[in-house]
């Protein structure tokens, strides 16, 4: 019994602090979507995220090409969140996203281009040491073809990422 206790004590002292994701210098791949509601196309897509420790920054790219000619839609954007608070399994960040969407208009009309800014907050929860789900809340500010501006409050956007250490 004494040997087991001594071995357990030695292992506990020799082991380091357990880290979840969000480690400085890690890169995550996955999918993320802004809180901007665009029907029928979601503003987001495949994403890449770099975690610098005090903040994380990333970008996304989405593409859709349905049946028929001249109906390709795409989106591109980026995001930045400064970590206001972090724990071993989560972080809370303040920042936002910027996205550009290009939609093919129906019935032969001109293509529509939109610019959207989503300032707000993001929570990342690490389900494992290198897998995170995220949720955003904030305000969506957008314009389509520079012909008007919409400001709406939205409840959630989100994503999932796998981090490589």
PDB file of C-alpha atoms in Angstrom:
ATOM      1  CA  UNK A   1       0.000   0.000   0.000  1.00  0.00           C
ATOM      2  CA  UNK A   2       2.822   2.381   0.849  1.00  0.00           C
ATOM      3  CA  UNK A   3       4.557   1.643  -2.487  1.00  0.00           C
ATOM      4  CA  UNK A   4       1.346   2.369  -4.420  1.00  0.00           C
ATOM      5  CA  UNK A   5       0.872   5.648  -2.556  1.00  0.00           C
ATOM      6  CA  UNK A   6       4.484   6.696  -3.179  1.00  0.00           C
ATOM      7  CA  UNK A   7       4.248   5.816  -6.885  1.00  0.00           C
ATOM      8  CA  UNK A   8       0.957   7.749  -7.229  1.00  0.00           C
ATOM      9  CA  UNK A   9       2.449  10.770  -5.418  1.00  0.00           C
ATOM     10  CA  UNK A  10       5.541  10.687  -7.665  1.00  0.00           C
ATOM     11  CA  UNK A  11       3.399  10.529 -10.823  1.00  0.00           C
ATOM     12  CA  UNK A  12       1.188  13.410  -9.697  1.00  0.00           C
ATOM     13  CA  UNK A  13       4.197  15.604  -8.893  1.00  0.00           C
ATOM     14  CA  UNK A  14       5.935  14.772 -12.175  1.00  0.00           C
ATOM     15  CA  UNK A  15       2.909  15.391 -14.367  1.00  0.00           C
ATOM     16  CA  UNK A  16       2.217  18.856 -15.713  1.00  0.00           C
ATOM     17  CA  UNK A  17      -0.952  20.851 -15.755  1.00  0.00           C
ATOM     18  CA  UNK A  18      -3.540  19.376 -18.083  1.00  0.00           C
ATOM     19  CA  UNK A  19      -4.444  21.662 -20.986  1.00  0.00           C
ATOM     20  CA  UNK A  20      -7.548  21.681 -23.060  1.00  0.00           C
ATOM     21  CA  UNK A  21      -7.604  23.314 -26.462  1.00  0.00           C
ATOM     22  CA  UNK A  22      -6.950  26.948 -27.108  1.00  0.00           C
ATOM     23  CA  UNK A  23      -3.245  26.460 -26.610  1.00  0.00           C
ATOM     24  CA  UNK A  24      -1.013  29.185 -27.913  1.00  0.00           C
ATOM     25  CA  UNK A  25       0.233  28.388 -31.415  1.00  0.00           C
ATOM     26  CA  UNK A  26      -2.414  25.783 -32.255  1.00  0.00           C
ATOM     27  CA  UNK A  27      -4.238  25.681 -35.584  1.00  0.00           C
ATOM     28  CA  UNK A  28      -7.818  24.479 -35.929  1.00  0.00           C
ATOM     29  CA  UNK A  29      -9.712  23.312 -38.987  1.00  0.00           C
ATOM     30  CA  UNK A  30     -13.466  22.947 -39.177  1.00  0.00           C
ATOM     31  CA  UNK A  31     -16.558  24.955 -40.072  1.00  0.00           C
ATOM     32  CA  UNK A  32     -17.900  28.232 -38.754  1.00  0.00           C
ATOM     33  CA  UNK A  33     -20.862  30.462 -39.549  1.00  0.00           C
ATOM     34  CA  UNK A  34     -21.540  34.114 -38.825  1.00  0.00           C
ATOM     35  CA  UNK A  35     -24.701  35.179 -37.022  1.00  0.00           C
ATOM     36  CA  UNK A  36     -25.861  37.002 -40.153  1.00  0.00           C
ATOM     37  CA  UNK A  37     -29.049  35.381 -41.471  1.00  0.00           C
ATOM     38  CA  UNK A  38     -29.061  35.088 -45.272  1.00  0.00           C
ATOM     39  CA  UNK A  39     -31.730  32.886 -46.743  1.00  0.00           C
ATOM     40  CA  UNK A  40     -31.192  30.397 -48.332  1.00  0.00           C
ATOM     41  CA  UNK A  41     -27.384  30.718 -48.080  1.00  0.00           C
ATOM     42  CA  UNK A  42     -25.553  30.654 -44.742  1.00  0.00           C
ATOM     43  CA  UNK A  43     -22.661  33.093 -44.367  1.00  0.00           C
ATOM     44  CA  UNK A  44     -19.764  30.815 -43.440  1.00  0.00           C
ATOM     45  CA  UNK A  45     -18.172  27.566 -44.453  1.00  0.00           C
ATOM     46  CA  UNK A  46     -14.961  25.608 -44.113  1.00  0.00           C
ATOM     47  CA  UNK A  47     -12.634  27.454 -41.764  1.00  0.00           C
ATOM     48  CA  UNK A  48      -9.116  27.703 -40.453  1.00  0.00           C
ATOM     49  CA  UNK A  49      -8.357  29.203 -37.025  1.00  0.00           C
ATOM     50  CA  UNK A  50      -5.068  30.219 -35.394  1.00  0.00           C
ATOM     51  CA  UNK A  51      -5.055  30.456 -31.593  1.00  0.00           C
ATOM     52  CA  UNK A  52      -2.433  32.898 -30.308  1.00  0.00           C
ATOM     53  CA  UNK A  53      -3.248  32.336 -26.633  1.00  0.00           C
ATOM     54  CA  UNK A  54      -4.662  35.775 -25.778  1.00  0.00           C
ATOM     55  CA  UNK A  55      -6.824  35.803 -28.924  1.00  0.00           C
ATOM     56  CA  UNK A  56      -7.794  33.676 -31.910  1.00  0.00           C
ATOM     57  CA  UNK A  57      -8.161  34.716 -35.525  1.00  0.00           C
ATOM     58  CA  UNK A  58      -9.465  32.819 -38.514  1.00  0.00           C
ATOM     59  CA  UNK A  59     -11.127  32.787 -41.869  1.00  0.00           C
ATOM     60  CA  UNK A  60     -13.791  30.855 -43.728  1.00  0.00           C
ATOM     61  CA  UNK A  61     -14.761  30.043 -47.288  1.00  0.00           C
ATOM     62  CA  UNK A  62     -18.131  28.777 -48.516  1.00  0.00           C
ATOM     63  CA  UNK A  63     -19.166  27.700 -52.004  1.00  0.00           C
ATOM     64  CA  UNK A  64     -22.417  26.425 -53.503  1.00  0.00           C
ATOM     65  CA  UNK A  65     -23.180  25.562 -57.128  1.00  0.00           C
ATOM     66  CA  UNK A  66     -26.688  24.232 -57.638  1.00  0.00           C
ATOM     67  CA  UNK A  67     -28.230  22.672 -60.735  1.00  0.00           C
ATOM     68  CA  UNK A  68     -28.422  24.821 -63.827  1.00  0.00           C
ATOM     69  CA  UNK A  69     -26.322  27.605 -65.325  1.00  0.00           C
ATOM     70  CA  UNK A  70     -25.117  30.785 -63.602  1.00  0.00           C
ATOM     71  CA  UNK A  71     -26.160  29.935 -60.040  1.00  0.00           C
ATOM     72  CA  UNK A  72     -22.865  29.830 -58.150  1.00  0.00           C
ATOM     73  CA  UNK A  73     -22.879  31.420 -54.684  1.00  0.00           C
ATOM     74  CA  UNK A  74     -19.821  31.948 -52.496  1.00  0.00           C
ATOM     75  CA  UNK A  75     -18.822  33.569 -49.233  1.00  0.00           C
ATOM     76  CA  UNK A  76     -15.514  34.548 -47.701  1.00  0.00           C
ATOM     77  CA  UNK A  77     -14.733  36.131 -44.379  1.00  0.00           C
ATOM     78  CA  UNK A  78     -12.656  36.385 -41.262  1.00  0.00           C
ATOM     79  CA  UNK A  79     -13.048  36.737 -37.526  1.00  0.00           C
ATOM     80  CA  UNK A  80     -11.101  37.908 -34.480  1.00  0.00           C
ATOM     81  CA  UNK A  81     -11.883  37.295 -30.811  1.00  0.00           C
ATOM     82  CA  UNK A  82      -9.843  38.572 -27.865  1.00  0.00           C
ATOM     83  CA  UNK A  83     -10.055  36.190 -24.884  1.00  0.00           C
ATOM     84  CA  UNK A  84     -11.444  38.154 -21.952  1.00  0.00           C
ATOM     85  CA  UNK A  85     -11.588  35.057 -19.742  1.00  0.00           C
ATOM     86  CA  UNK A  86     -10.304  31.491 -20.105  1.00  0.00           C
ATOM     87  CA  UNK A  87     -10.525  28.259 -18.169  1.00  0.00           C
ATOM     88  CA  UNK A  88      -9.017  24.844 -18.838  1.00  0.00           C
ATOM     89  CA  UNK A  89     -12.036  23.824 -20.938  1.00  0.00           C
ATOM     90  CA  UNK A  90     -13.447  27.085 -22.354  1.00  0.00           C
ATOM     91  CA  UNK A  91     -12.865  30.713 -23.218  1.00  0.00           C
ATOM     92  CA  UNK A  92     -14.993  33.828 -23.619  1.00  0.00           C
ATOM     93  CA  UNK A  93     -13.972  36.326 -26.283  1.00  0.00           C
ATOM     94  CA  UNK A  94     -15.031  39.751 -27.511  1.00  0.00           C
ATOM     95  CA  UNK A  95     -14.605  40.621 -31.183  1.00  0.00           C
ATOM     96  CA  UNK A  96     -16.474  39.858 -34.342  1.00  0.00           C
ATOM     97  CA  UNK A  97     -16.620  38.665 -37.922  1.00  0.00           C
ATOM     98  CA  UNK A  98     -16.506  40.291 -41.339  1.00  0.00           C
ATOM     99  CA  UNK A  99     -18.021  38.469 -44.304  1.00  0.00           C
ATOM    100  CA  UNK A 100     -18.632  39.020 -48.005  1.00  0.00           C
ATOM    101  CA  UNK A 101     -21.234  37.023 -49.899  1.00  0.00           C
ATOM    102  CA  UNK A 102     -21.879  36.876 -53.642  1.00  0.00           C
ATOM    103  CA  UNK A 103     -25.251  35.454 -54.649  1.00  0.00           C
ATOM    104  CA  UNK A 104     -26.549  34.728 -58.110  1.00  0.00           C
ATOM    105  CA  UNK A 105     -29.934  36.394 -58.366  1.00  0.00           C
ATOM    106  CA  UNK A 106     -32.890  34.362 -59.697  1.00  0.00           C
ATOM    107  CA  UNK A 107     -34.635  34.911 -63.034  1.00  0.00           C
ATOM    108  CA  UNK A 108     -31.614  36.407 -64.824  1.00  0.00           C
ATOM    109  CA  UNK A 109     -31.248  39.418 -62.515  1.00  0.00           C
ATOM    110  CA  UNK A 110     -27.828  40.803 -61.653  1.00  0.00           C
ATOM    111  CA  UNK A 111     -25.572  39.106 -59.106  1.00  0.00           C
ATOM    112  CA  UNK A 112     -25.951  40.439 -55.554  1.00  0.00           C
ATOM    113  CA  UNK A 113     -22.989  41.185 -53.301  1.00  0.00           C
ATOM    114  CA  UNK A 114     -23.305  41.689 -49.571  1.00  0.00           C
ATOM    115  CA  UNK A 115     -20.968  42.936 -46.855  1.00  0.00           C
ATOM    116  CA  UNK A 116     -21.690  41.975 -43.252  1.00  0.00           C
ATOM    117  CA  UNK A 117     -20.060  42.856 -39.930  1.00  0.00           C
ATOM    118  CA  UNK A 118     -21.005  40.924 -36.790  1.00  0.00           C
ATOM    119  CA  UNK A 119     -19.572  42.482 -33.599  1.00  0.00           C
ATOM    120  CA  UNK A 120     -20.266  40.427 -30.481  1.00  0.00           C
ATOM    121  CA  UNK A 121     -19.058  37.769 -28.084  1.00  0.00           C
ATOM    122  CA  UNK A 122     -18.038  34.149 -28.563  1.00  0.00           C
ATOM    123  CA  UNK A 123     -17.850  31.194 -26.202  1.00  0.00           C
ATOM    124  CA  UNK A 124     -15.657  28.228 -27.121  1.00  0.00           C
ATOM    125  CA  UNK A 125     -16.159  24.974 -25.231  1.00  0.00           C
ATOM    126  CA  UNK A 126     -13.493  22.303 -25.579  1.00  0.00           C
ATOM    127  CA  UNK A 127     -15.132  18.877 -25.609  1.00  0.00           C
ATOM    128  CA  UNK A 128     -11.689  17.242 -25.715  1.00  0.00           C
ATOM    129  CA  UNK A 129      -8.161  18.592 -25.613  1.00  0.00           C
ATOM    130  CA  UNK A 130      -8.319  19.536 -29.290  1.00  0.00           C
ATOM    131  CA  UNK A 131     -12.012  19.694 -30.264  1.00  0.00           C
ATOM    132  CA  UNK A 132     -14.001  22.888 -29.705  1.00  0.00           C
ATOM    133  CA  UNK A 133     -17.551  23.969 -30.391  1.00  0.00           C
ATOM    134  CA  UNK A 134     -18.347  27.667 -30.434  1.00  0.00           C
ATOM    135  CA  UNK A 135     -21.346  29.950 -30.238  1.00  0.00           C
ATOM    136  CA  UNK A 136     -21.587  33.668 -30.986  1.00  0.00           C
ATOM    137  CA  UNK A 137     -24.111  36.334 -30.028  1.00  0.00           C
ATOM    138  CA  UNK A 138     -24.175  39.926 -31.176  1.00  0.00           C
ATOM    139  CA  UNK A 139     -25.413  42.428 -33.710  1.00  0.00           C
ATOM    140  CA  UNK A 140     -25.443  41.951 -37.470  1.00  0.00           C
ATOM    141  CA  UNK A 141     -24.802  44.997 -39.670  1.00  0.00           C
ATOM    142  CA  UNK A 142     -25.107  44.402 -43.381  1.00  0.00           C
ATOM    143  CA  UNK A 143     -25.740  45.757 -46.811  1.00  0.00           C
ATOM    144  CA  UNK A 144     -26.558  44.111 -50.153  1.00  0.00           C
ATOM    145  CA  UNK A 145     -25.230  45.890 -53.257  1.00  0.00           C
ATOM    146  CA  UNK A 146     -24.654  49.030 -51.171  1.00  0.00           C
ATOM    147  CA  UNK A 147     -28.350  49.894 -51.572  1.00  0.00           C
ATOM    148  CA  UNK A 148     -29.390  49.929 -47.938  1.00  0.00           C
ATOM    149  CA  UNK A 149     -28.204  48.952 -44.488  1.00  0.00           C
ATOM    150  CA  UNK A 150     -29.795  46.524 -42.046  1.00  0.00           C
ATOM    151  CA  UNK A 151     -28.937  46.294 -38.361  1.00  0.00           C
ATOM    152  CA  UNK A 152     -30.395  43.309 -36.528  1.00  0.00           C
ATOM    153  CA  UNK A 153     -29.733  41.558 -33.245  1.00  0.00           C
ATOM    154  CA  UNK A 154     -29.141  37.870 -33.631  1.00  0.00           C
ATOM    155  CA  UNK A 155     -28.920  35.156 -31.057  1.00  0.00           C
ATOM    156  CA  UNK A 156     -26.424  32.624 -32.338  1.00  0.00           C
ATOM    157  CA  UNK A 157     -23.867  31.623 -34.895  1.00  0.00           C
ATOM    158  CA  UNK A 158     -21.388  28.874 -34.290  1.00  0.00           C
ATOM    159  CA  UNK A 159     -18.903  26.303 -35.381  1.00  0.00           C
ATOM    160  CA  UNK A 160     -16.744  23.326 -34.586  1.00  0.00           C
ATOM    161  CA  UNK A 161     -12.947  23.001 -34.899  1.00  0.00           C
ATOM    162  CA  UNK A 162     -10.295  20.329 -34.499  1.00  0.00           C
ATOM    163  CA  UNK A 163      -6.988  21.782 -33.237  1.00  0.00           C
ATOM    164  CA  UNK A 164      -3.542  20.483 -34.127  1.00  0.00           C
ATOM    165  CA  UNK A 165      -0.837  21.028 -31.510  1.00  0.00           C
TER     166      UNK A 165
END
